[in-house]
Short mmCIF file of C-alpha atoms in Angstrom, two decimals:
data_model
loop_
_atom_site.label_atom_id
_atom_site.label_comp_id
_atom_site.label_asym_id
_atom_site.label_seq_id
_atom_site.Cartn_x
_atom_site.Cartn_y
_atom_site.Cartn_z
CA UNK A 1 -24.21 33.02 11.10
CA UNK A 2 -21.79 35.30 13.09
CA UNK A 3 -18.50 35.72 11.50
CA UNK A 4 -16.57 33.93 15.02
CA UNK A 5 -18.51 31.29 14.43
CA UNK A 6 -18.42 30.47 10.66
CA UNK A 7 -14.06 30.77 11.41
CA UNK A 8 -14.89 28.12 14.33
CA UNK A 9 -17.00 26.28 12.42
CA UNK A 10 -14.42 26.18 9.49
CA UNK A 11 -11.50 25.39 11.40
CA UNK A 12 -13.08 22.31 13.56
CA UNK A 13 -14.12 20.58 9.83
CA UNK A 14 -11.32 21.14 8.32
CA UNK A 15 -9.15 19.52 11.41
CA UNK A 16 -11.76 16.72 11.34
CA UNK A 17 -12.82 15.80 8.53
CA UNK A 18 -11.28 13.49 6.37
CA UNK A 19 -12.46 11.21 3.12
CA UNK A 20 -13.79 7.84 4.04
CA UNK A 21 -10.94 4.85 3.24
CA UNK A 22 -10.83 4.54 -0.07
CA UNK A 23 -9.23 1.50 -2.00
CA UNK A 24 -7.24 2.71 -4.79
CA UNK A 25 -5.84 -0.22 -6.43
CA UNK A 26 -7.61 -3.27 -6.81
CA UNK A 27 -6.71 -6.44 -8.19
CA UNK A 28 -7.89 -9.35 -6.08
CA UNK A 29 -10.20 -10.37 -8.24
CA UNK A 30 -8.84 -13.13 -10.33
CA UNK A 31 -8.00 -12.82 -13.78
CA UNK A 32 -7.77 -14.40 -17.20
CA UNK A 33 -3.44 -14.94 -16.55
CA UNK A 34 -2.18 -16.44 -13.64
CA UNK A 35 1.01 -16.84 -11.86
CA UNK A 36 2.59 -16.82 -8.55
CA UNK A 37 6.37 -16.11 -6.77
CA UNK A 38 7.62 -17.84 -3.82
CA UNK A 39 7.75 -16.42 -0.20
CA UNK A 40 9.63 -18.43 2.14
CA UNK A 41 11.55 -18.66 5.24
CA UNK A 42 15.37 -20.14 5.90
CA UNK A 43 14.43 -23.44 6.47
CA UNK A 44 11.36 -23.80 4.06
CA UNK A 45 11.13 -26.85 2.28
CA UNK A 46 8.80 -28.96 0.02
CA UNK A 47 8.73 -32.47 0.57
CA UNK A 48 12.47 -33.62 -0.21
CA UNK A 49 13.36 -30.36 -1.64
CA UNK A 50 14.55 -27.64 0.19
CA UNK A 51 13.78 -23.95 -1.47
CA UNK A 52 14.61 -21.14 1.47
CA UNK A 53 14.73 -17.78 0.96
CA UNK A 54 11.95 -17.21 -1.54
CA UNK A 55 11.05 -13.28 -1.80
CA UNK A 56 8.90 -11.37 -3.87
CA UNK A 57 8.39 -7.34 -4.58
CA UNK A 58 6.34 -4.95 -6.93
CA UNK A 59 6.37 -1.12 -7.67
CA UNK A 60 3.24 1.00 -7.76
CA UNK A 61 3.19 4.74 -8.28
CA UNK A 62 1.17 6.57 -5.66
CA UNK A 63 -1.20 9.04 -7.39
CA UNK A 64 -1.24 13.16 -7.72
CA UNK A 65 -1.49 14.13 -4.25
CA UNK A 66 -0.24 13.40 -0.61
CA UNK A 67 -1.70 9.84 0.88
CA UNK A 68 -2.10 7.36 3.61
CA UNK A 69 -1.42 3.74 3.01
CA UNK A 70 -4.18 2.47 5.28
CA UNK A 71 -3.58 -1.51 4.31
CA UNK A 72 -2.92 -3.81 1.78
CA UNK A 73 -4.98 -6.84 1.37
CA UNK A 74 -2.40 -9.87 -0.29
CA UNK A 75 -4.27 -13.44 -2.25
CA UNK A 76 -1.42 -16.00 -1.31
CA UNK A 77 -1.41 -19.70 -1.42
CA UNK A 78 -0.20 -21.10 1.54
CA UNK A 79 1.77 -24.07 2.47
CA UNK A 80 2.91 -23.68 5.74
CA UNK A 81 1.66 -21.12 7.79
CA UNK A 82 3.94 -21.70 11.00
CA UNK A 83 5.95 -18.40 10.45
CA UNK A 84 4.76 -15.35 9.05
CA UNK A 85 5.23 -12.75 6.08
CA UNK A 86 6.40 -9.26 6.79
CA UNK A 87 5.71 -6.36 4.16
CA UNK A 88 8.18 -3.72 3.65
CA UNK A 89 7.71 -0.35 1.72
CA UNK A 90 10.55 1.62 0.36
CA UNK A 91 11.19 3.94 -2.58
CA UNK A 92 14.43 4.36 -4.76
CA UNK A 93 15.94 2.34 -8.14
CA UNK A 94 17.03 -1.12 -6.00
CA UNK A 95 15.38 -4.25 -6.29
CA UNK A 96 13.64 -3.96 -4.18
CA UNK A 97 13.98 -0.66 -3.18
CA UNK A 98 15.96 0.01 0.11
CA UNK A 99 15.49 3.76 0.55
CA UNK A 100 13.52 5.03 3.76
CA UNK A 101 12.18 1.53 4.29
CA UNK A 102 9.05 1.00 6.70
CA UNK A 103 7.12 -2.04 8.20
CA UNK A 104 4.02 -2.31 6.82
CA UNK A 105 3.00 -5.48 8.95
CA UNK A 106 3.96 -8.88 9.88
CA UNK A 107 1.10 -11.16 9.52
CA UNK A 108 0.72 -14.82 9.94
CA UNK A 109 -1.62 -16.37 7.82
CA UNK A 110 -4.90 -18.19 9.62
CA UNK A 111 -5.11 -20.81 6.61
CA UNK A 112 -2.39 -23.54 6.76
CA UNK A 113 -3.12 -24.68 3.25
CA UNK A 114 -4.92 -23.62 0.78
CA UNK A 115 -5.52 -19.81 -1.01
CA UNK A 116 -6.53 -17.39 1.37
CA UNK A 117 -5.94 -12.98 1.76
CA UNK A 118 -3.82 -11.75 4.19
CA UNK A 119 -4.29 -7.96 5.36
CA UNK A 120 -1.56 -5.56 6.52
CA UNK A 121 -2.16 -2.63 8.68
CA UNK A 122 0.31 -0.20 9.49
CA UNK A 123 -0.04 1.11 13.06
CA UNK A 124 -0.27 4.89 12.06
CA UNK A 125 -1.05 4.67 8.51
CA UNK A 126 2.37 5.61 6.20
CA UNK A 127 2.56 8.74 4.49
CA UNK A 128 2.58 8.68 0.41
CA UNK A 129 4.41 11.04 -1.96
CA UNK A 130 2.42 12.48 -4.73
CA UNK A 131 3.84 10.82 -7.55
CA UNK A 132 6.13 8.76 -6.53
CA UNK A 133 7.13 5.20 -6.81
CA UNK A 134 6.88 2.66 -4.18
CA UNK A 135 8.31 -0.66 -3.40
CA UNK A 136 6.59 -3.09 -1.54
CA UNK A 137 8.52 -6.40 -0.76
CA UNK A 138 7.77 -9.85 1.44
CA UNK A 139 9.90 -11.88 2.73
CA UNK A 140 9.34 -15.06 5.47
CA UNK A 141 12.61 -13.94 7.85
CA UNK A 142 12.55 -16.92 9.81
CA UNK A 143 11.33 -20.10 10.24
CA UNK A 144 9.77 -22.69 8.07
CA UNK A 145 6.89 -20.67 6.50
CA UNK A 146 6.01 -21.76 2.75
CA UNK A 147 4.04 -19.56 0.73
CA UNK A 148 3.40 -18.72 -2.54
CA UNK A 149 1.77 -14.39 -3.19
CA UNK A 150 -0.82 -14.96 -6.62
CA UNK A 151 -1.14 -12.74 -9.51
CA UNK A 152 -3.63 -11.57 -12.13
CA UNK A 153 -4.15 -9.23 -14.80
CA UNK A 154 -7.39 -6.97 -14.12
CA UNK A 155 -6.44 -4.06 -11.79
CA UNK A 156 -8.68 -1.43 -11.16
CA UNK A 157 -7.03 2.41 -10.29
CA UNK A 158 -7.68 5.44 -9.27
CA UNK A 159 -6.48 8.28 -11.02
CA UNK A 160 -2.63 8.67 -10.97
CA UNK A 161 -2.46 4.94 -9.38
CA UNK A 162 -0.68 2.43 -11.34
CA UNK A 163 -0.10 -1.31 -10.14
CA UNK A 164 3.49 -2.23 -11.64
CA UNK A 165 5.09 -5.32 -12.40
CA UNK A 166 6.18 -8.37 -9.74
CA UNK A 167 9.49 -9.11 -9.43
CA UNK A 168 11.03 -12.05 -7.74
CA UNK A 169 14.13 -13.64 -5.75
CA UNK A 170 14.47 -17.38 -6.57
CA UNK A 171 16.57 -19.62 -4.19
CA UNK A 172 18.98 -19.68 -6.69
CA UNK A 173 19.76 -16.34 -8.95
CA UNK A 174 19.05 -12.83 -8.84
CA UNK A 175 16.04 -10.83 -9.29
CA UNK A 176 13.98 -10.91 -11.80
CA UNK A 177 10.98 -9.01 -13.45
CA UNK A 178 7.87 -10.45 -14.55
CA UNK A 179 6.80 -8.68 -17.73
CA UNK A 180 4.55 -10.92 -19.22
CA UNK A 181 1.25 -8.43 -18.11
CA UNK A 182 0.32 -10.45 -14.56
CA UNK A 183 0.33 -8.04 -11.79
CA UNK A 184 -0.06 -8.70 -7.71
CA UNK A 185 -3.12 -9.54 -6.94
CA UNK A 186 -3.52 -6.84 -4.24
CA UNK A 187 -6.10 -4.27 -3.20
CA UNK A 188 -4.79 -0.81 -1.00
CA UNK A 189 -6.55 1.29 0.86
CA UNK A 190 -5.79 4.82 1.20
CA UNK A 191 -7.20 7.98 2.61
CA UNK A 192 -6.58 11.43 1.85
CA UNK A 193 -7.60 14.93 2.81
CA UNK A 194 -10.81 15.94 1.59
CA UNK A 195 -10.58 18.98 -0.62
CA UNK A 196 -13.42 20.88 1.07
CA UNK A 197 -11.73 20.48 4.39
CA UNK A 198 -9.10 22.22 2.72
CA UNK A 199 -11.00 24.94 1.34
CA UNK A 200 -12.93 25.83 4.70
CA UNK A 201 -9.85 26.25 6.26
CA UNK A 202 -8.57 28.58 3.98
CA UNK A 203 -12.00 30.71 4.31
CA UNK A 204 -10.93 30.58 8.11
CA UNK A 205 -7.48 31.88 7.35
CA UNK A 206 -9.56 35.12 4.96
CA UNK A 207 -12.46 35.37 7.50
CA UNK A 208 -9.88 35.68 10.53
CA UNK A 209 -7.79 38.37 8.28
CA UNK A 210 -10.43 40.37 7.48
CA UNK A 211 -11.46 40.37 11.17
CA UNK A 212 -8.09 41.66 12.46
CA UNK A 213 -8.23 44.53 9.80
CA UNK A 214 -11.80 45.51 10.15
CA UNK A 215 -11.10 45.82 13.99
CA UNK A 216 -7.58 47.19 14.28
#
C-alpha cells in the first residue's frame, strides 16, 4: 500500500471509528438487600398523606480515561406516573452536587403502577472526566408524580468505575446518606475512543512527517 494512502486510510478510521456502547456499571439486577428513596413532585400525595418534594441522588466515579454518558437505565416503582422525573448530573462536594450541572433527560414513566425501568438519553451524549466524581440527582419538579427509584447490592464495573452510595431528601429534614451497602439499581452506558483509532492516527501524524522531509 502507497504511503498517501495508508495516511488516508489512517486518518478516516481514526475519525470514525469508535468502541461499540458499552455499559459500565450495572446494577439492575436485583439483589440480596433492598431499599428504595422517594421521588416526588409538589403536590404528591399518598392517600390522606401528603409527602411532596421527595428527591434522591448518588455519586459514581467515572473511570481512567475521557467518556460519554450515553444513558442511564433507572428500576423505579411507580405510583403515579402523571408527571415525570428529570435526571441531573453535576460534579463538586454538595449534596447533590451543583457544579456544571447538565440535563440528562426528563422522562415520564409508561407504567402507572407497578416496578418498571426508565431510560435517559442525553441528546449529544455528556462528556466524562477521567477520574472524577459525578452526581446524578432526580427530582419530580412539578406536578403530582409519585415514585419511588429501587436499590440493590450487586453492581458490576468496569475498571476505574465505582457505583457510590444513595443519598436522599425526605419531605421533612436534610439529606441523608445511605451507608448500609444498597446501591442504585442503575445500569450506564458509555462509549469511548477506541485505542487503535488513536494509534492509527498517530502513524498518520509520523507517515505525513516523514513525507514532508523525504520530499522537501
Amino acid at each position: 500500500m502507497k504511503l498517501n494512502q495508508l495516511t488516508t486510510l489512517a486518518v478516516a478510521y481514526a475519525t470514525a471509528s469508535t468502541l461499540p456502547a458499552a455499559v459500565v456499571i450495572d446494577n439492575i439486577a436485583a439483589g440480596t438487600q433492598g431499599f428504595s428513596t422517594g421521588v416526588t413532585g409538589p403536590t404528591a400525595g399518598f392517600g390522606i398523606f401528603t409527602i411532596p418534594d421527595n428527591q434522591t441522588a448518588f455519586t459514581f466515579t467515572s473511570g481512567p480515561v475521557a467518556d460519554t454518558l450515553l444513558s442511564l437505565d433507572v428500576v423505579i416503582n411507580s405510583a403515579d406516573n402523571s408527571s415525570p422525573i428529570l435526571a441531573t448530573l453535576s460534579t463538586g462536594p454538595n449534596v447533590p452536587g451543583g457544579n456544571n450541572s447538565v440535563t440528562i433527560g426528563s422522562v415520564t414513566p409508561a407504567t402507572a403502577t407497578g416496578i418498571t425501568t426508565v431510560t435517559f438519553s442525553p441528546t449529544n451524549g455528556i462528556a466524562l472526566d477521567p477520574s472524577t466524581t459525578y452526581w446524578i440527582h432526580f427530582t419530580v419538579p412539578s406536578g403530582s408524580g409519585n415514585y419511588t427509584a429501587l436499590h440493590s447490592n450487586t453492581p458490576n464495573e468496569s475498571f476505574g468505575y465505582a457505583l457510590n452510595n444513595p443519598w436522599q431528601l425526605p419531605t421533612i429534614g436534610g439529606w441523608s446518606e445511605l451507608t448500609s451497602g444498597i446501591k442504585p439499581r442503575i445500569r450506564m452506558t458509555t462509549a469511548i475512543p477506541e485505542p487503535s483509532a488513536a494509534l492509527l492516527a498517530s502513524l498518520s501524524t509520523f507517515f505525513l512527517l516523514r513525507r514532508k522531509r523525504t520530499t522537501a
